[in-house]
Amino acid sequence: CCLEEDARLWIYQLTLASHLLLEQETSEMEIIQKAPDSWTSHNQSFRDWANNVAPQAYTALSTFVHLALFTRDHAFRPSTPPLLLPKLDEKSTILCESKAALDLASSIALMSPNLGGAWHRLHSTDDDGCSFYTMQRALIGYQGPTVILIRSTSGDVFGFSTDCPWKLSTKWFGESSDSFLFAIHPKVALYPATGQGKHYMYLNLPPRHRPQDLKGMAMGGISSDTPRLLVTESFQDCRACSIDMTFASGPILSNDMQAYFDVDVLEIWATGQSLEVFQTNAKKGKLQVAVHEAARKNIARVDAKEFVDDLASGAFMNKAFPHREHTLRCTVRDLKDYFDRPNESQHGLEK
């Protein structure tokens, strides 16, 4: 047991030491005597822990050896890239404002090489507000790899990483072996794709006349209407289950008996890309948003004209309210005049 804990401590020390050498930090860091509690709470051997929870653990050793024998200016081989901690371009409420900031960053870096290096913030509920529509625009507004970090009101930190761009769709999408669910506090867990299911990603807010459609942002699950992780429109009563067909099963929340949570903070980050690639993906995303907005406005316009036609035909006239007939006729006339002159002033409609 002591050897197992020592092995995890060594990996933690090597990870942080490599980070300091790569960043040329000159400040002395306190000698770490203990690995993070989130790393030692697993009832697994070190080999199983490294394979299933921290696949990049071996990279921590190779990175430190390289930096110890050579300088940081000596290029790493493409086959053995260095282990990098997330380097944020803006503040993160989840990662930075935590007593275990280094623990969280190290846990993320050890999960996938795609999660190391430059992180560009796309959205934060702390700064951008708790609006699902705003979050949705941020997701489809970047056509590249992303990671979603969530902190629940109970303090659990977990998320989802994917190299597949997000899009609005009434169907599930994102067949990617590089997508995975994870938890980093208070326990570290990694749930990679199994290759058996097809419910990777879902993003949609259906209209009110289609209440049967799944509403929100979802990842994983056992069926189209039973997602593994679901963020609702209100960010409350969200769903986090253990059973899955698309990703490896296991608890996302620290309380195994709990299946629902409320979002405290949600952040979206673009990951693993240089500044040039990030800007290119952002431009593609802006085009995607523009296309979506044009389609949304066109649908709204068509729906409004159909509503006016229904009023004109008497489809919504109710015999129980005959006194409203004159008012409705006037409203229909004004609306039809407005839609026949779409480029003119809206003063008549407002009146």
CSV table of C-alpha atoms in Angstrom, one decimal:
chain,number,residue,atom,x,y,z
A,1,CYS,CA,0.0,0.0,0.0
A,2,CYS,CA,2.8,2.4,0.9
A,3,LEU,CA,4.6,1.6,-2.4
A,4,GLU,CA,1.4,2.3,-4.3
A,5,GLU,CA,1.0,5.7,-2.6
A,6,ASP,CA,4.7,6.5,-3.2
A,7,ALA,CA,4.4,5.7,-6.9
A,8,ARG,CA,1.5,8.2,-7.2
A,9,LEU,CA,3.5,10.8,-5.2
A,10,TRP,CA,6.4,10.4,-7.5
A,11,ILE,CA,4.2,11.0,-10.5
A,12,TYR,CA,2.8,14.1,-8.9
A,13,GLN,CA,6.2,15.4,-8.0
A,14,LEU,CA,7.5,14.7,-11.5
A,15,THR,CA,4.5,16.3,-13.1
A,16,LEU,CA,4.9,19.6,-11.2
A,17,ALA,CA,8.7,19.5,-11.5
A,18,SER,CA,8.5,19.2,-15.2
A,19,HIS,CA,6.0,22.0,-15.3
A,20,LEU,CA,8.3,24.3,-13.4
A,21,LEU,CA,11.3,23.4,-15.7
A,22,LEU,CA,9.3,23.9,-18.8
A,23,GLU,CA,7.9,27.3,-17.7
A,24,GLN,CA,11.3,28.3,-16.2
A,25,GLU,CA,9.8,29.0,-12.9
A,26,THR,CA,12.5,30.4,-10.5
A,27,SER,CA,10.4,30.4,-7.3
A,28,GLU,CA,11.0,27.6,-5.0
A,29,MET,CA,8.1,25.3,-4.5
A,30,GLU,CA,7.3,23.6,-1.2
A,31,ILE,CA,8.4,20.0,-1.1
A,32,ILE,CA,5.3,17.9,-1.7
A,33,GLN,CA,5.0,15.1,0.8
A,34,LYS,CA,1.7,13.6,-0.3
A,35,ALA,CA,-0.1,12.9,-3.5
A,36,PRO,CA,-3.6,14.4,-3.9
A,37,ASP,CA,-6.3,12.7,-2.0
A,38,SER,CA,-8.3,12.4,-5.3
A,39,TRP,CA,-5.5,10.2,-6.6
A,40,THR,CA,-5.2,7.8,-3.6
A,41,SER,CA,-8.9,7.2,-3.2
A,42,HIS,CA,-8.9,4.5,-5.9
A,43,ASN,CA,-8.8,0.8,-4.8
A,44,GLN,CA,-6.6,0.0,-7.8
A,45,SER,CA,-3.0,-1.0,-8.3
A,46,PHE,CA,-0.6,1.7,-9.6
A,47,ARG,CA,-0.6,0.0,-13.0
A,48,ASP,CA,-4.4,0.0,-13.2
A,49,TRP,CA,-4.6,3.5,-12.0
A,50,ALA,CA,-2.1,4.7,-14.5
A,51,ASN,CA,-3.8,2.9,-17.4
A,52,ASN,CA,-7.4,3.7,-16.5
A,53,VAL,CA,-7.2,7.1,-14.7
A,54,ALA,CA,-3.9,8.8,-15.7
A,55,PRO,CA,-2.8,7.4,-19.1
A,56,GLN,CA,-0.2,10.2,-19.3
A,57,ALA,CA,1.6,9.2,-16.1
A,58,TYR,CA,4.4,7.6,-18.0
A,59,THR,CA,4.9,10.8,-20.0
A,60,ALA,CA,5.6,12.6,-16.7
A,61,LEU,CA,8.7,10.4,-16.2
A,62,SER,CA,9.9,10.8,-19.8
A,63,THR,CA,9.4,14.6,-19.7
A,64,PHE,CA,11.3,15.0,-16.4
A,65,VAL,CA,14.2,12.8,-17.7
A,66,HIS,CA,14.4,14.8,-20.9
A,67,LEU,CA,14.5,18.1,-19.0
A,68,ALA,CA,17.0,16.8,-16.5
A,69,LEU,CA,19.4,15.7,-19.1
A,70,PHE,CA,18.9,18.5,-21.6
A,71,THR,CA,17.6,22.0,-21.6
A,72,ARG,CA,14.0,23.0,-22.4
A,73,ASP,CA,15.3,24.4,-25.7
A,74,HIS,CA,16.3,20.9,-26.8
A,75,ALA,CA,13.4,19.7,-28.9
A,76,PHE,CA,11.3,16.8,-27.8
A,77,ARG,CA,10.8,13.9,-30.3
A,78,PRO,CA,7.4,13.9,-32.1
A,79,SER,CA,6.9,10.4,-30.7
A,80,THR,CA,7.5,11.5,-27.1
A,81,PRO,CA,5.9,14.9,-26.7
A,82,PRO,CA,6.2,16.6,-23.2
A,83,LEU,CA,3.6,16.5,-20.5
A,84,LEU,CA,2.0,19.9,-20.4
A,85,LEU,CA,-0.4,21.3,-17.8
A,86,PRO,CA,-3.2,23.5,-19.0
A,87,LYS,CA,-2.1,27.0,-19.7
A,88,LEU,CA,-5.1,29.3,-19.5
A,89,ASP,CA,-5.5,32.6,-21.4
A,90,GLU,CA,-8.1,33.8,-19.0
A,91,LYS,CA,-9.2,33.3,-15.4
A,92,SER,CA,-10.9,30.0,-14.5
A,93,THR,CA,-13.2,30.0,-11.5
A,94,ILE,CA,-13.0,26.2,-11.3
A,95,LEU,CA,-9.3,25.7,-11.8
A,96,CYS,CA,-7.7,28.8,-10.4
A,97,GLU,CA,-9.9,29.7,-7.5
A,98,SER,CA,-9.3,26.4,-5.7
A,99,LYS,CA,-7.0,25.4,-2.9
A,100,ALA,CA,-6.3,22.3,-5.0
A,101,ALA,CA,-5.6,24.2,-8.2
A,102,LEU,CA,-2.4,22.3,-9.0
A,103,ASP,CA,-4.1,19.0,-8.2
A,104,LEU,CA,-6.9,19.7,-10.7
A,105,ALA,CA,-4.6,20.9,-13.4
A,106,SER,CA,-2.3,17.8,-12.9
A,107,SER,CA,-5.2,15.4,-13.0
A,108,ILE,CA,-6.5,16.9,-16.3
A,109,ALA,CA,-3.0,16.9,-17.9
A,110,LEU,CA,-2.5,13.2,-17.0
A,111,MET,CA,-5.8,12.2,-18.8
A,112,SER,CA,-5.0,13.1,-22.4
A,113,PRO,CA,-2.3,14.8,-24.4
A,114,ASN,CA,-5.1,16.9,-25.9
A,115,LEU,CA,-5.8,18.6,-22.6
A,116,GLY,CA,-2.3,20.0,-22.1
A,117,GLY,CA,-0.9,23.3,-23.4
A,118,ALA,CA,-2.8,26.4,-24.4
A,119,TRP,CA,-6.5,26.7,-23.3
A,120,HIS,CA,-8.6,29.5,-24.7
A,121,ARG,CA,-11.7,30.4,-22.8
A,122,LEU,CA,-14.9,30.4,-24.8
A,123,HIS,CA,-17.6,30.8,-22.1
A,124,SER,CA,-18.0,31.1,-18.4
A,125,THR,CA,-21.3,31.3,-16.5
A,126,ASP,CA,-19.5,33.5,-13.9
A,127,ASP,CA,-18.6,36.2,-16.5
A,128,ASP,CA,-21.1,35.5,-19.3
A,129,GLY,CA,-24.2,34.7,-17.3
A,130,CYS,CA,-26.3,31.6,-16.9
A,131,SER,CA,-28.0,31.7,-20.3
A,132,PHE,CA,-28.3,28.5,-22.2
A,133,TYR,CA,-28.6,30.4,-25.4
A,134,THR,CA,-25.3,32.2,-24.8
A,135,MET,CA,-23.6,29.0,-23.9
A,136,GLN,CA,-25.0,27.4,-27.0
A,137,ARG,CA,-23.6,30.2,-29.2
A,138,ALA,CA,-20.2,29.7,-27.6
A,139,LEU,CA,-20.2,26.0,-28.3
A,140,ILE,CA,-21.2,26.2,-32.0
A,141,GLY,CA,-19.1,29.3,-32.3
A,142,TYR,CA,-15.8,27.3,-32.2
A,143,GLN,CA,-15.2,24.5,-34.7
A,144,GLY,CA,-12.5,22.6,-32.9
A,145,PRO,CA,-11.6,20.5,-29.8
A,146,THR,CA,-13.2,21.7,-26.6
A,147,VAL,CA,-13.4,20.7,-23.0
A,148,ILE,CA,-16.4,21.5,-20.7
A,149,LEU,CA,-15.8,22.0,-17.0
A,150,ILE,CA,-18.7,21.8,-14.6
A,151,ARG,CA,-18.7,22.5,-10.8
A,152,SER,CA,-21.9,21.5,-9.1
A,153,THR,CA,-23.4,23.4,-6.1
A,154,SER,CA,-22.2,20.4,-4.0
A,155,GLY,CA,-18.6,21.0,-5.0
A,156,ASP,CA,-18.1,18.1,-7.5
A,157,VAL,CA,-15.9,19.0,-10.5
A,158,PHE,CA,-16.4,17.0,-13.7
A,159,GLY,CA,-16.7,17.5,-17.5
A,160,PHE,CA,-16.4,16.3,-21.0
A,161,SER,CA,-13.6,16.5,-23.6
A,162,THR,CA,-14.0,16.1,-27.4
A,163,ASP,CA,-12.2,16.8,-30.6
A,164,CYS,CA,-15.5,16.9,-32.5
A,165,PRO,CA,-17.1,20.3,-33.1
A,166,TRP,CA,-20.4,21.0,-31.6
A,167,LYS,CA,-23.5,21.7,-33.6
A,168,LEU,CA,-27.3,22.2,-33.2
A,169,SER,CA,-29.0,18.9,-34.0
A,170,THR,CA,-32.1,16.9,-33.2
A,171,LYS,CA,-30.0,13.8,-33.4
A,172,TRP,CA,-27.0,12.6,-31.6
A,173,PHE,CA,-23.6,13.1,-33.2
A,174,GLY,CA,-19.8,13.0,-32.7
A,175,GLU,CA,-18.4,9.5,-33.3
A,176,SER,CA,-15.0,10.1,-31.9
A,177,SER,CA,-12.7,7.8,-29.9
A,178,ASP,CA,-11.0,10.9,-28.5
A,179,SER,CA,-14.2,12.0,-26.6
A,180,PHE,CA,-14.4,11.1,-22.9
A,181,LEU,CA,-16.2,12.0,-19.7
A,182,PHE,CA,-14.2,12.6,-16.6
A,183,ALA,CA,-14.3,13.7,-12.9
A,184,ILE,CA,-11.5,15.5,-11.1
A,185,HIS,CA,-12.9,16.4,-7.7
A,186,PRO,CA,-13.2,15.0,-5.1
A,187,LYS,CA,-12.3,11.9,-6.9
A,188,VAL,CA,-10.5,11.5,-10.3
A,189,ALA,CA,-12.2,9.2,-12.8
A,190,LEU,CA,-11.8,8.8,-16.6
A,191,TYR,CA,-14.5,7.3,-18.8
A,192,PRO,CA,-13.3,6.8,-22.4
A,193,ALA,CA,-15.4,5.8,-25.3
A,194,THR,CA,-16.2,2.1,-25.5
A,195,GLY,CA,-16.9,2.0,-29.2
A,196,GLN,CA,-20.2,0.2,-28.6
A,197,GLY,CA,-22.7,3.1,-28.3
A,198,LYS,CA,-23.5,6.0,-30.5
A,199,HIS,CA,-24.7,8.6,-28.1
A,200,TYR,CA,-21.7,10.9,-27.9
A,201,MET,CA,-23.0,14.5,-28.1
A,202,TYR,CA,-26.3,16.3,-28.3
A,203,LEU,CA,-27.2,20.0,-28.3
A,204,ASN,CA,-30.7,21.2,-29.0
A,205,LEU,CA,-33.5,23.4,-27.6
A,206,PRO,CA,-36.6,22.2,-29.5
A,207,PRO,CA,-39.6,24.5,-29.9
A,208,ARG,CA,-42.5,24.3,-27.5
A,209,HIS,CA,-44.7,22.4,-30.0
A,210,ARG,CA,-42.1,19.5,-29.8
A,211,PRO,CA,-42.0,18.7,-26.1
A,212,GLN,CA,-41.2,15.1,-26.8
A,213,ASP,CA,-37.6,16.1,-28.0
A,214,LEU,CA,-34.7,16.0,-25.6
A,215,LYS,CA,-33.9,19.5,-24.5
A,216,GLY,CA,-30.4,20.6,-23.4
A,217,MET,CA,-26.8,19.6,-23.8
A,218,ALA,CA,-26.1,15.9,-23.4
A,219,MET,CA,-23.2,13.5,-23.5
A,220,GLY,CA,-23.3,9.7,-23.3
A,221,GLY,CA,-26.2,7.5,-22.4
A,222,ILE,CA,-28.0,4.2,-23.0
A,223,SER,CA,-30.7,5.6,-25.4
A,224,SER,CA,-31.7,8.8,-27.3
A,225,ASP,CA,-33.9,10.0,-24.4
A,226,THR,CA,-31.8,8.7,-21.5
A,227,PRO,CA,-28.5,10.6,-21.5
A,228,ARG,CA,-25.6,9.9,-19.1
A,229,LEU,CA,-24.8,13.6,-18.5
A,230,LEU,CA,-27.5,16.3,-19.2
A,231,VAL,CA,-27.2,20.0,-18.7
A,232,THR,CA,-30.7,21.5,-18.8
A,233,GLU,CA,-31.9,24.9,-20.1
A,234,SER,CA,-32.1,26.3,-16.6
A,235,PHE,CA,-28.8,24.7,-15.3
A,236,GLN,CA,-30.9,23.1,-12.6
A,237,ASP,CA,-32.0,19.6,-12.0
A,238,CYS,CA,-29.3,18.4,-14.4
A,239,ARG,CA,-28.7,14.7,-14.8
A,240,ALA,CA,-25.5,12.7,-14.1
A,241,CYS,CA,-25.8,8.9,-14.2
A,242,SER,CA,-23.4,6.0,-13.9
A,243,ILE,CA,-24.7,3.6,-16.5
A,244,ASP,CA,-23.6,4.2,-20.1
A,245,MET,CA,-23.2,2.4,-23.4
A,246,THR,CA,-21.1,5.0,-25.3
A,247,PHE,CA,-18.6,5.7,-22.5
A,248,ALA,CA,-17.2,3.5,-19.7
A,249,SER,CA,-19.7,3.3,-16.8
A,250,GLY,CA,-19.0,4.7,-13.4
A,251,PRO,CA,-20.1,7.5,-11.0
A,252,ILE,CA,-19.6,11.1,-12.1
A,253,LEU,CA,-20.8,12.6,-8.9
A,254,SER,CA,-19.2,11.8,-5.6
A,255,ASN,CA,-22.5,10.6,-4.1
A,256,ASP,CA,-23.2,7.3,-6.0
A,257,MET,CA,-26.8,7.5,-5.0
A,258,GLN,CA,-27.3,11.0,-6.4
A,259,ALA,CA,-28.4,11.3,-10.0
A,260,TYR,CA,-29.2,15.0,-10.3
A,261,PHE,CA,-27.3,18.2,-9.7
A,262,ASP,CA,-27.4,22.0,-10.1
A,263,VAL,CA,-24.7,23.9,-11.9
A,264,ASP,CA,-22.6,26.3,-9.9
A,265,VAL,CA,-20.1,27.2,-12.6
A,266,LEU,CA,-19.8,26.0,-16.2
A,267,GLU,CA,-16.8,26.8,-18.4
A,268,ILE,CA,-16.1,26.0,-22.0
A,269,TRP,CA,-12.5,26.0,-23.3
A,270,ALA,CA,-10.8,25.5,-26.6
A,271,THR,CA,-7.9,23.1,-26.0
A,272,GLY,CA,-4.7,21.7,-27.6
A,273,GLN,CA,-4.4,24.3,-30.4
A,274,SER,CA,-1.9,27.0,-31.3
A,275,LEU,CA,-3.1,30.6,-31.5
A,276,GLU,CA,-3.2,30.4,-35.3
A,277,VAL,CA,-5.3,27.2,-35.3
A,278,PHE,CA,-7.5,28.6,-32.6
A,279,GLN,CA,-8.2,31.8,-34.6
A,280,THR,CA,-9.0,29.7,-37.7
A,281,ASN,CA,-11.5,27.5,-35.8
A,282,ALA,CA,-13.0,30.6,-34.3
A,283,LYS,CA,-13.6,32.1,-37.8
A,284,LYS,CA,-15.3,28.8,-38.9
A,285,GLY,CA,-17.4,29.0,-35.8
A,286,LYS,CA,-18.6,32.6,-36.5
A,287,LEU,CA,-19.7,31.4,-39.9
A,288,GLN,CA,-21.6,28.6,-38.3
A,289,VAL,CA,-23.3,30.9,-35.9
A,290,ALA,CA,-24.2,33.3,-38.7
A,291,VAL,CA,-25.8,30.5,-40.7
A,292,HIS,CA,-27.8,29.3,-37.7
A,293,GLU,CA,-29.0,32.8,-36.9
A,294,ALA,CA,-30.2,33.4,-40.5
A,295,ALA,CA,-32.0,30.1,-40.5
A,296,ARG,CA,-33.6,30.8,-37.1
A,297,LYS,CA,-34.8,34.2,-38.2
A,298,ASN,CA,-36.2,32.8,-41.4
A,299,ILE,CA,-38.1,30.1,-39.5
A,300,ALA,CA,-39.5,32.7,-37.1
A,301,ARG,CA,-40.6,34.8,-40.0
A,302,VAL,CA,-42.4,31.9,-41.7
A,303,ASP,CA,-44.0,30.9,-38.5
A,304,ALA,CA,-45.3,34.4,-37.9
A,305,LYS,CA,-46.8,34.7,-41.4
A,306,GLU,CA,-48.5,31.3,-41.0
A,307,PHE,CA,-49.9,32.6,-37.7
A,308,VAL,CA,-51.2,35.7,-39.4
A,309,ASP,CA,-52.8,33.6,-42.2
A,310,ASP,CA,-54.5,31.4,-39.5
A,311,LEU,CA,-55.9,34.5,-37.9
A,312,ALA,CA,-57.2,35.8,-41.2
A,313,SER,CA,-58.8,32.5,-42.0
A,314,GLY,CA,-60.6,32.4,-38.6
A,315,ALA,CA,-58.7,29.4,-37.4
A,316,PHE,CA,-58.1,31.0,-34.0
A,317,MET,CA,-61.5,32.7,-33.8
A,318,ASN,CA,-63.5,31.5,-30.8
A,319,LYS,CA,-67.2,32.0,-30.7
A,320,ALA,CA,-67.0,32.4,-27.0
A,321,PHE,CA,-65.3,35.8,-27.6
A,322,PRO,CA,-67.2,37.5,-30.4
A,323,HIS,CA,-66.4,41.0,-29.0
A,324,ARG,CA,-62.7,40.4,-30.0
A,325,GLU,CA,-63.5,39.9,-33.7
A,326,HIS,CA,-63.0,43.5,-34.7
A,327,THR,CA,-59.7,43.8,-32.8
A,328,LEU,CA,-58.4,40.6,-34.4
A,329,ARG,CA,-59.3,41.8,-37.9
A,330,CYS,CA,-57.5,45.1,-37.3
A,331,THR,CA,-54.5,43.2,-36.0
A,332,VAL,CA,-54.4,40.9,-38.9
A,333,ARG,CA,-54.6,43.8,-41.4
A,334,ASP,CA,-51.7,45.6,-39.7
A,335,LEU,CA,-49.6,42.5,-39.5
A,336,LYS,CA,-50.2,41.5,-43.2
A,337,ASP,CA,-49.2,45.0,-44.3
A,338,TYR,CA,-46.1,44.7,-42.2
A,339,PHE,CA,-45.0,41.4,-43.7
A,340,ASP,CA,-45.7,42.6,-47.2
A,341,ARG,CA,-43.2,45.5,-46.6
A,342,PRO,CA,-40.4,43.7,-44.8
A,343,ASN,CA,-37.8,46.4,-45.6
A,344,GLU,CA,-39.8,49.4,-44.4
A,345,SER,CA,-40.0,50.9,-41.0
A,346,GLN,CA,-41.6,48.8,-38.2
A,347,HIS,CA,-43.4,51.9,-36.9
A,348,GLY,CA,-46.8,50.6,-38.0
A,349,LEU,CA,-46.3,47.2,-36.3
A,350,GLU,CA,-45.1,48.8,-33.1
A,351,LYS,CA,-48.2,51.1,-33.1
